[in-house]
Every structure is written in C-alpha cells, then in structure tokens.
C-alpha cells in the first residue's frame, strides 16, 4: 500500500473508532505524518500507533491526536497552547483548525527540528518556545484551548489560570499504570472535569509536573 492509500485507511480506522469531527478527519487526511518522524520508521507512518522520534520521546498515536483535538471543539477563531511540541505533528493538526498555536517543548533539539519541518510545510501561525510547559506561557495567554501531550501527576495550577472563561483543556493525568485523559472546562463556577479515556503518555517533567528522575516511564 502506498502512503496516500495508507493515509486514507487510517481515516477509515479513526471513523470506525468514533472520531466524528469532519474538520479533524480532514486535517489528519491533509497532514503528511511521515514528515514528522525519522526515516527509519516512516514505513509505519499511517499505522495507528505512537512511534519514536528520538531523545526518548514519541509522536502520539493518531487516534489520540484526533480525540484530543476533537475534544477542544475548535471553530477556527481560537488561540491554543500546546505543551510538548515533540515532532510538531499535533501542532500541525491544531494550526489548521484554530487561529494561532503557541507550542512549548523542554527539549531544544526537538523544538528546533519540529520548527524546520513545520516551516517547510508552510505553517505560519505557530509560535515556538523552549521552556517548562508546566508553567504555561502567560505572556501570550489566556488561551481558548490548552492541549497537554505528556502526563502530569496532577492538574498544573498555572495552566488552569491561563485558560479563558469557557476555555477547554485536554490533559493526561496519573501515574505509569493508570493514566486518564481528562477534559477540563473553565466555567463561571470553576473547573469542570470529565474523563475521556485511559491513555499511556510520556511524563510531563517540570516544576508543576514530575521531577526528572522520579517520573513514570512510558
Ligand atoms: N505533541 C507531540 C507530537 O505531536 O509529536 C507528542 C509529544 S510527546 C508524546 C511529549 C513531549 O512532551 C515530549 O517531546 C517531551 O519532551 C515534552 N515535555 C515533557 N515535559 C515537558 C514540559 N514540562 N514542557 C514542555 N514539554 C515537555
């Protein structure tokens, strides 16, 4: 199967598994996932699995990327903060569905590489930072959506404070064996928390996340 037909097969799989947002499915269908990974694993680009991207990190499973993006319910007008740039793939999906993406990565090498790939694909609505994303990025906030692509031990307070009223945050919380993907909505009466599903992510390392060394492995 060539890359184009395997990309179409992935869309069929995502629909079958319950992804219903046409906009999210179209963004995934438009995005060359193979460009965001090392050549050695490109033959698996359209398998519905996480893959290694170097520096001990991963590009997330397409189903999880789709589910997290769908949960933000983007209309095209939002400013979205992503924590964990990684390969840049999730940022590419978000950038097609909202006004502006601010993405933070703690590993400079990954951030640089993601920016090169995204620039070469023509994305011009993404701002990149190398920093501890558990603290968010208040200078560019508040955000209508926050998407965290690594698991935190508990909800980082700084991120909650940078969410607009009505804003939505998707974040995996928990430890090595029990991680739950949560949707947090900020309303007038505070934060509402809904569980989406069980997940397995790399750890969110930082001041309001895990200490380097004590964190759960993936
Ligand atoms: N969104 C990525 C993609 O599309 O490829 C997947 C990211 S990977 C599952 C999680 C990323 O979070 C890793 O690149 C890791 O270095 C990063 N990370 C972990 N803790 C972080 C922190 N405190 N601030 C920013 N990035 C962090």
mmCIF file of C-alpha atoms and ligand atoms in Angstrom:
data_model
loop_
_atom_site.group_PDB
_atom_site.id
_atom_site.type_symbol
_atom_site.label_atom_id
_atom_site.label_comp_id
_atom_site.label_asym_id
_atom_site.label_seq_id
_atom_site.Cartn_x
_atom_site.Cartn_y
_atom_site.Cartn_z
ATOM 1 C CA UNK A 1 0.000 0.000 0.000
ATOM 2 C CA UNK A 2 1.420 3.456 -0.852
ATOM 3 C CA UNK A 3 1.473 6.320 1.663
ATOM 4 C CA UNK A 4 -1.626 8.015 0.214
ATOM 5 C CA UNK A 5 -3.779 4.882 0.442
ATOM 6 C CA UNK A 6 -2.485 4.057 3.913
ATOM 7 C CA UNK A 7 -3.409 7.614 4.990
ATOM 8 C CA UNK A 8 -6.954 7.030 3.686
ATOM 9 C CA UNK A 9 -7.055 3.672 5.504
ATOM 10 C CA UNK A 10 -6.089 5.485 8.724
ATOM 11 C CA UNK A 11 -9.035 7.882 8.271
ATOM 12 C CA UNK A 12 -11.364 4.882 7.909
ATOM 13 C CA UNK A 13 -9.929 3.423 11.139
ATOM 14 C CA UNK A 14 -10.376 6.720 13.031
ATOM 15 C CA UNK A 15 -14.020 6.998 11.907
ATOM 16 C CA UNK A 16 -14.681 3.388 12.891
ATOM 17 C CA UNK A 17 -13.152 4.076 16.321
ATOM 18 C CA UNK A 18 -15.523 7.004 16.917
ATOM 19 C CA UNK A 19 -13.810 10.163 15.629
ATOM 20 C CA UNK A 20 -16.753 12.121 14.230
ATOM 21 C CA UNK A 21 -15.393 15.651 13.641
ATOM 22 C CA UNK A 22 -15.135 16.106 9.877
ATOM 23 C CA UNK A 23 -12.729 19.020 10.375
ATOM 24 C CA UNK A 24 -10.352 16.894 12.473
ATOM 25 C CA UNK A 25 -10.523 13.994 9.990
ATOM 26 C CA UNK A 26 -9.781 16.388 7.116
ATOM 27 C CA UNK A 27 -6.811 17.920 8.940
ATOM 28 C CA UNK A 28 -5.364 14.436 9.520
ATOM 29 C CA UNK A 29 -6.009 13.499 5.888
ATOM 30 C CA UNK A 30 -4.153 16.664 4.771
ATOM 31 C CA UNK A 31 -1.091 16.221 7.003
ATOM 32 C CA UNK A 32 1.919 14.153 5.875
ATOM 33 C CA UNK A 33 2.652 12.367 9.193
ATOM 34 C CA UNK A 34 5.734 10.707 7.658
ATOM 35 C CA UNK A 35 7.463 14.117 7.573
ATOM 36 C CA UNK A 36 7.398 14.303 11.390
ATOM 37 C CA UNK A 37 9.375 11.127 12.103
ATOM 38 C CA UNK A 38 12.811 9.626 11.454
ATOM 39 C CA UNK A 39 13.221 7.832 8.113
ATOM 40 C CA UNK A 40 13.719 4.511 9.896
ATOM 41 C CA UNK A 41 10.053 4.384 10.993
ATOM 42 C CA UNK A 42 8.393 6.200 8.057
ATOM 43 C CA UNK A 43 7.016 2.947 6.645
ATOM 44 C CA UNK A 44 4.775 2.849 9.753
ATOM 45 C CA UNK A 45 3.629 6.485 9.464
ATOM 46 C CA UNK A 46 -0.048 5.627 8.947
ATOM 47 C CA UNK A 47 -0.315 2.825 11.464
ATOM 48 C CA UNK A 48 -2.464 3.848 14.386
ATOM 49 C CA UNK A 49 0.441 3.716 16.852
ATOM 50 C CA UNK A 50 2.860 6.036 18.694
ATOM 51 C CA UNK A 51 6.380 5.966 17.195
ATOM 52 C CA UNK A 52 9.841 7.019 18.470
ATOM 53 C CA UNK A 53 11.131 10.454 17.388
ATOM 54 C CA UNK A 54 14.480 10.476 19.237
ATOM 55 C CA UNK A 55 15.511 11.965 22.599
ATOM 56 C CA UNK A 56 13.457 9.220 24.269
ATOM 57 C CA UNK A 57 10.185 10.824 23.073
ATOM 58 C CA UNK A 58 7.319 9.783 20.796
ATOM 59 C CA UNK A 59 4.910 11.104 18.202
ATOM 60 C CA UNK A 60 1.477 10.274 19.646
ATOM 61 C CA UNK A 61 -0.932 7.677 18.256
ATOM 62 C CA UNK A 62 -3.156 9.275 15.546
ATOM 63 C CA UNK A 63 -6.354 8.211 17.344
ATOM 64 C CA UNK A 64 -5.260 10.047 20.495
ATOM 65 C CA UNK A 65 -4.232 13.140 18.472
ATOM 66 C CA UNK A 66 -7.683 13.096 16.843
ATOM 67 C CA UNK A 67 -9.552 12.521 20.117
ATOM 68 C CA UNK A 68 -7.694 15.296 21.965
ATOM 69 C CA UNK A 69 -8.150 17.764 19.106
ATOM 70 C CA UNK A 70 -11.840 16.915 18.743
ATOM 71 C CA UNK A 71 -12.389 17.488 22.472
ATOM 72 C CA UNK A 72 -11.219 21.112 22.115
ATOM 73 C CA UNK A 73 -14.214 21.783 19.771
ATOM 74 C CA UNK A 74 -12.258 24.347 17.739
ATOM 75 C CA UNK A 75 -14.124 26.748 15.432
ATOM 76 C CA UNK A 76 -11.126 28.446 13.786
ATOM 77 C CA UNK A 77 -11.027 31.569 15.993
ATOM 78 C CA UNK A 78 -9.103 30.228 18.984
ATOM 79 C CA UNK A 79 -5.629 30.686 20.381
ATOM 80 C CA UNK A 80 -4.367 27.300 21.555
ATOM 81 C CA UNK A 81 -1.444 26.428 23.812
ATOM 82 C CA UNK A 82 0.201 23.045 23.239
ATOM 83 C CA UNK A 83 2.564 21.618 25.863
ATOM 84 C CA UNK A 84 5.023 19.102 24.377
ATOM 85 C CA UNK A 85 5.838 20.097 20.773
ATOM 86 C CA UNK A 86 7.664 16.799 20.213
ATOM 87 C CA UNK A 87 7.664 16.077 16.472
ATOM 88 C CA UNK A 88 5.349 19.023 15.683
ATOM 89 C CA UNK A 89 2.607 16.771 14.252
ATOM 90 C CA UNK A 90 -0.060 17.708 16.811
ATOM 91 C CA UNK A 91 0.793 21.395 16.321
ATOM 92 C CA UNK A 92 0.262 20.933 12.557
ATOM 93 C CA UNK A 93 -3.222 19.492 13.148
ATOM 94 C CA UNK A 94 -4.139 22.288 15.589
ATOM 95 C CA UNK A 95 -2.785 25.025 13.315
ATOM 96 C CA UNK A 96 -5.259 24.012 10.595
ATOM 97 C CA UNK A 97 -8.203 24.278 12.972
ATOM 98 C CA UNK A 98 -7.573 27.432 15.021
ATOM 99 C CA UNK A 99 -6.215 30.974 14.652
ATOM 100 C CA UNK A 100 -2.901 30.585 16.437
ATOM 101 C CA UNK A 101 -0.881 27.884 18.181
ATOM 102 C CA UNK A 102 1.702 28.541 20.887
ATOM 103 C CA UNK A 103 3.718 25.382 21.434
ATOM 104 C CA UNK A 104 6.241 24.680 24.195
ATOM 105 C CA UNK A 105 8.882 21.944 24.334
ATOM 106 C CA UNK A 106 11.511 21.341 27.047
ATOM 107 C CA UNK A 107 14.000 19.618 24.692
ATOM 108 C CA UNK A 108 15.555 22.275 22.430
ATOM 109 C CA UNK A 109 16.597 19.784 19.753
ATOM 110 C CA UNK A 110 13.003 18.561 19.276
ATOM 111 C CA UNK A 111 11.612 22.104 19.164
ATOM 112 C CA UNK A 112 14.173 23.151 16.523
ATOM 113 C CA UNK A 113 13.514 20.108 14.385
ATOM 114 C CA UNK A 114 9.709 20.495 14.612
ATOM 115 C CA UNK A 115 10.020 24.130 13.558
ATOM 116 C CA UNK A 116 12.119 23.215 10.494
ATOM 117 C CA UNK A 117 9.512 20.649 9.386
ATOM 118 C CA UNK A 118 6.524 22.933 10.034
ATOM 119 C CA UNK A 119 8.211 25.888 8.273
ATOM 120 C CA UNK A 120 8.937 23.685 5.266
ATOM 121 C CA UNK A 121 5.251 22.728 5.124
ATOM 122 C CA UNK A 122 4.258 26.418 5.155
ATOM 123 C CA UNK A 123 2.710 26.822 8.619
ATOM 124 C CA UNK A 124 2.854 30.484 9.678
ATOM 125 C CA UNK A 125 0.508 30.570 12.689
ATOM 126 C CA UNK A 126 2.681 28.647 15.181
ATOM 127 C CA UNK A 127 4.872 30.238 17.883
ATOM 128 C CA UNK A 128 7.623 28.029 19.360
ATOM 129 C CA UNK A 129 9.177 28.179 22.826
ATOM 130 C CA UNK A 130 11.735 26.059 24.634
ATOM 131 C CA UNK A 131 10.665 26.162 28.266
ATOM 132 C CA UNK A 132 8.981 24.314 31.116
ATOM 133 C CA UNK A 133 5.433 23.960 29.801
ATOM 134 C CA UNK A 134 4.013 23.051 33.224
ATOM 135 C CA UNK A 135 4.124 26.809 33.843
ATOM 136 C CA UNK A 136 2.282 27.538 30.586
ATOM 137 C CA UNK A 137 3.236 30.664 28.673
ATOM 138 C CA UNK A 138 1.428 33.572 30.369
ATOM 139 C CA UNK A 139 2.918 36.266 28.105
ATOM 140 C CA UNK A 140 0.835 35.039 25.152
ATOM 141 C CA UNK A 141 -2.226 33.936 27.171
ATOM 142 C CA UNK A 142 -5.003 33.495 28.038
ATOM 143 C CA UNK A 143 -5.836 30.542 25.782
ATOM 144 C CA UNK A 144 -9.170 29.262 24.487
ATOM 145 C CA UNK A 145 -7.686 25.779 24.375
ATOM 146 C CA UNK A 146 -4.777 24.031 26.086
ATOM 147 C CA UNK A 147 -3.594 20.620 24.936
ATOM 148 C CA UNK A 148 -1.003 18.776 27.039
ATOM 149 C CA UNK A 149 0.729 15.847 25.332
ATOM 150 C CA UNK A 150 2.562 14.374 28.343
ATOM 151 C CA UNK A 151 1.191 13.016 31.632
ATOM 152 C CA UNK A 152 1.128 15.188 34.741
ATOM 153 C CA UNK A 153 0.801 13.862 38.313
ATOM 154 C CA UNK A 154 -1.924 16.472 38.936
ATOM 155 C CA UNK A 155 -3.539 19.420 37.186
ATOM 156 C CA UNK A 156 -0.903 22.194 36.850
ATOM 157 C CA UNK A 157 -2.370 25.305 38.526
ATOM 158 C CA UNK A 158 -0.530 27.632 36.115
ATOM 159 C CA UNK A 159 -2.303 26.072 33.137
ATOM 160 C CA UNK A 160 -5.736 26.414 34.767
ATOM 161 C CA UNK A 161 -5.048 30.117 35.335
ATOM 162 C CA UNK A 162 -4.195 30.648 31.654
ATOM 163 C CA UNK A 163 -7.480 29.217 30.358
ATOM 164 C CA UNK A 164 -10.160 31.713 29.209
ATOM 165 C CA UNK A 165 -13.667 31.560 30.651
ATOM 166 C CA UNK A 166 -15.337 28.865 28.535
ATOM 167 C CA UNK A 167 -11.900 27.560 27.545
ATOM 168 C CA UNK A 168 -11.138 23.829 27.298
ATOM 169 C CA UNK A 169 -8.026 21.910 28.318
ATOM 170 C CA UNK A 170 -7.214 18.295 27.445
ATOM 171 C CA UNK A 171 -4.585 16.701 29.660
ATOM 172 C CA UNK A 172 -3.492 13.194 30.669
ATOM 173 C CA UNK A 173 -3.214 12.791 34.448
ATOM 174 C CA UNK A 174 -1.907 9.952 36.563
ATOM 175 C CA UNK A 175 0.987 7.586 37.031
ATOM 176 C CA UNK A 176 2.735 4.936 34.964
ATOM 177 C CA UNK A 177 -0.001 2.317 35.050
ATOM 178 C CA UNK A 178 -3.120 4.429 35.491
ATOM 179 C CA UNK A 179 -3.309 7.477 33.263
ATOM 180 C CA UNK A 180 -6.604 9.105 32.359
ATOM 181 C CA UNK A 181 -7.208 11.655 29.642
ATOM 182 C CA UNK A 182 -9.273 14.491 31.135
ATOM 183 C CA UNK A 183 -11.243 17.306 29.589
ATOM 184 C CA UNK A 184 -11.218 20.402 31.824
ATOM 185 C CA UNK A 185 -13.697 23.186 31.106
ATOM 186 C CA UNK A 186 -13.459 26.558 32.794
ATOM 187 C CA UNK A 187 -16.930 27.916 33.646
ATOM 188 C CA UNK A 188 -18.212 30.762 35.823
ATOM 189 C CA UNK A 189 -18.456 28.370 38.758
ATOM 190 C CA UNK A 190 -14.961 26.960 38.352
ATOM 191 C CA UNK A 191 -13.432 23.976 36.625
ATOM 192 C CA UNK A 192 -15.436 21.004 35.379
ATOM 193 C CA UNK A 193 -13.552 17.748 34.861
ATOM 194 C CA UNK A 194 -14.653 14.903 32.575
ATOM 195 C CA UNK A 195 -12.784 11.660 31.926
ATOM 196 C CA UNK A 196 -12.352 10.848 28.221
ATOM 197 C CA UNK A 197 -10.431 7.529 28.286
ATOM 198 C CA UNK A 198 -7.375 5.699 29.626
ATOM 199 C CA UNK A 199 -4.081 6.597 27.930
ATOM 200 C CA UNK A 200 -0.317 5.996 28.072
ATOM 201 C CA UNK A 201 1.883 9.076 27.585
ATOM 202 C CA UNK A 202 5.484 10.058 28.374
ATOM 203 C CA UNK A 203 5.846 12.077 31.597
ATOM 204 C CA UNK A 204 5.388 15.841 31.838
ATOM 205 C CA UNK A 205 8.620 16.917 33.515
ATOM 206 C CA UNK A 206 8.801 20.292 35.228
ATOM 207 C CA UNK A 207 8.005 22.486 38.191
ATOM 208 C CA UNK A 208 4.287 21.575 38.207
ATOM 209 C CA UNK A 209 4.837 18.097 36.745
ATOM 210 C CA UNK A 210 7.205 15.218 37.558
ATOM 211 C CA UNK A 211 10.770 15.745 38.778
ATOM 212 C CA UNK A 212 13.308 14.496 36.253
ATOM 213 C CA UNK A 213 14.188 11.019 37.525
ATOM 214 C CA UNK A 214 11.092 10.278 39.637
ATOM 215 C CA UNK A 215 8.694 10.288 36.700
ATOM 216 C CA UNK A 216 6.923 7.206 35.349
ATOM 217 C CA UNK A 217 8.363 5.762 32.121
ATOM 218 C CA UNK A 218 6.217 5.266 29.038
HETATM 219 N N1 LIG B 1 2.764 16.574 20.570
HETATM 220 C C1 LIG B 1 3.846 15.721 20.163
HETATM 221 C C2 LIG B 1 3.788 15.321 18.723
HETATM 222 O O1 LIG B 1 2.817 15.652 18.045
HETATM 223 O O2 LIG B 1 4.758 14.695 18.275
HETATM 224 C C3 LIG B 1 3.985 14.491 21.036
HETATM 225 C C4 LIG B 1 4.769 14.805 22.203
HETATM 226 S S1 LIG B 1 5.495 13.581 23.185
HETATM 227 C C5 LIG B 1 4.248 12.394 23.485
HETATM 228 C C6 LIG B 1 5.553 14.571 24.699
HETATM 229 C C7 LIG B 1 6.510 15.721 24.627
HETATM 230 O O3 LIG B 1 6.366 16.489 25.823
HETATM 231 C C8 LIG B 1 7.978 15.310 24.562
HETATM 232 O O4 LIG B 1 8.576 15.866 23.427
HETATM 233 C C9 LIG B 1 8.568 15.875 25.857
HETATM 234 O O5 LIG B 1 9.908 16.306 25.733
HETATM 235 C C10 LIG B 1 7.623 17.030 26.136
HETATM 236 N N2 LIG B 1 7.610 17.511 27.520
HETATM 237 C C11 LIG B 1 7.647 16.807 28.682
HETATM 238 N N3 LIG B 1 7.594 17.647 29.731
HETATM 239 C C12 LIG B 1 7.524 18.904 29.235
HETATM 240 C C13 LIG B 1 7.430 20.204 29.808
HETATM 241 N N4 LIG B 1 7.398 20.416 31.132
HETATM 242 N N5 LIG B 1 7.369 21.275 28.987
HETATM 243 C C14 LIG B 1 7.381 21.120 27.634
HETATM 244 N N6 LIG B 1 7.467 19.919 27.027
HETATM 245 C C15 LIG B 1 7.522 18.823 27.810
#
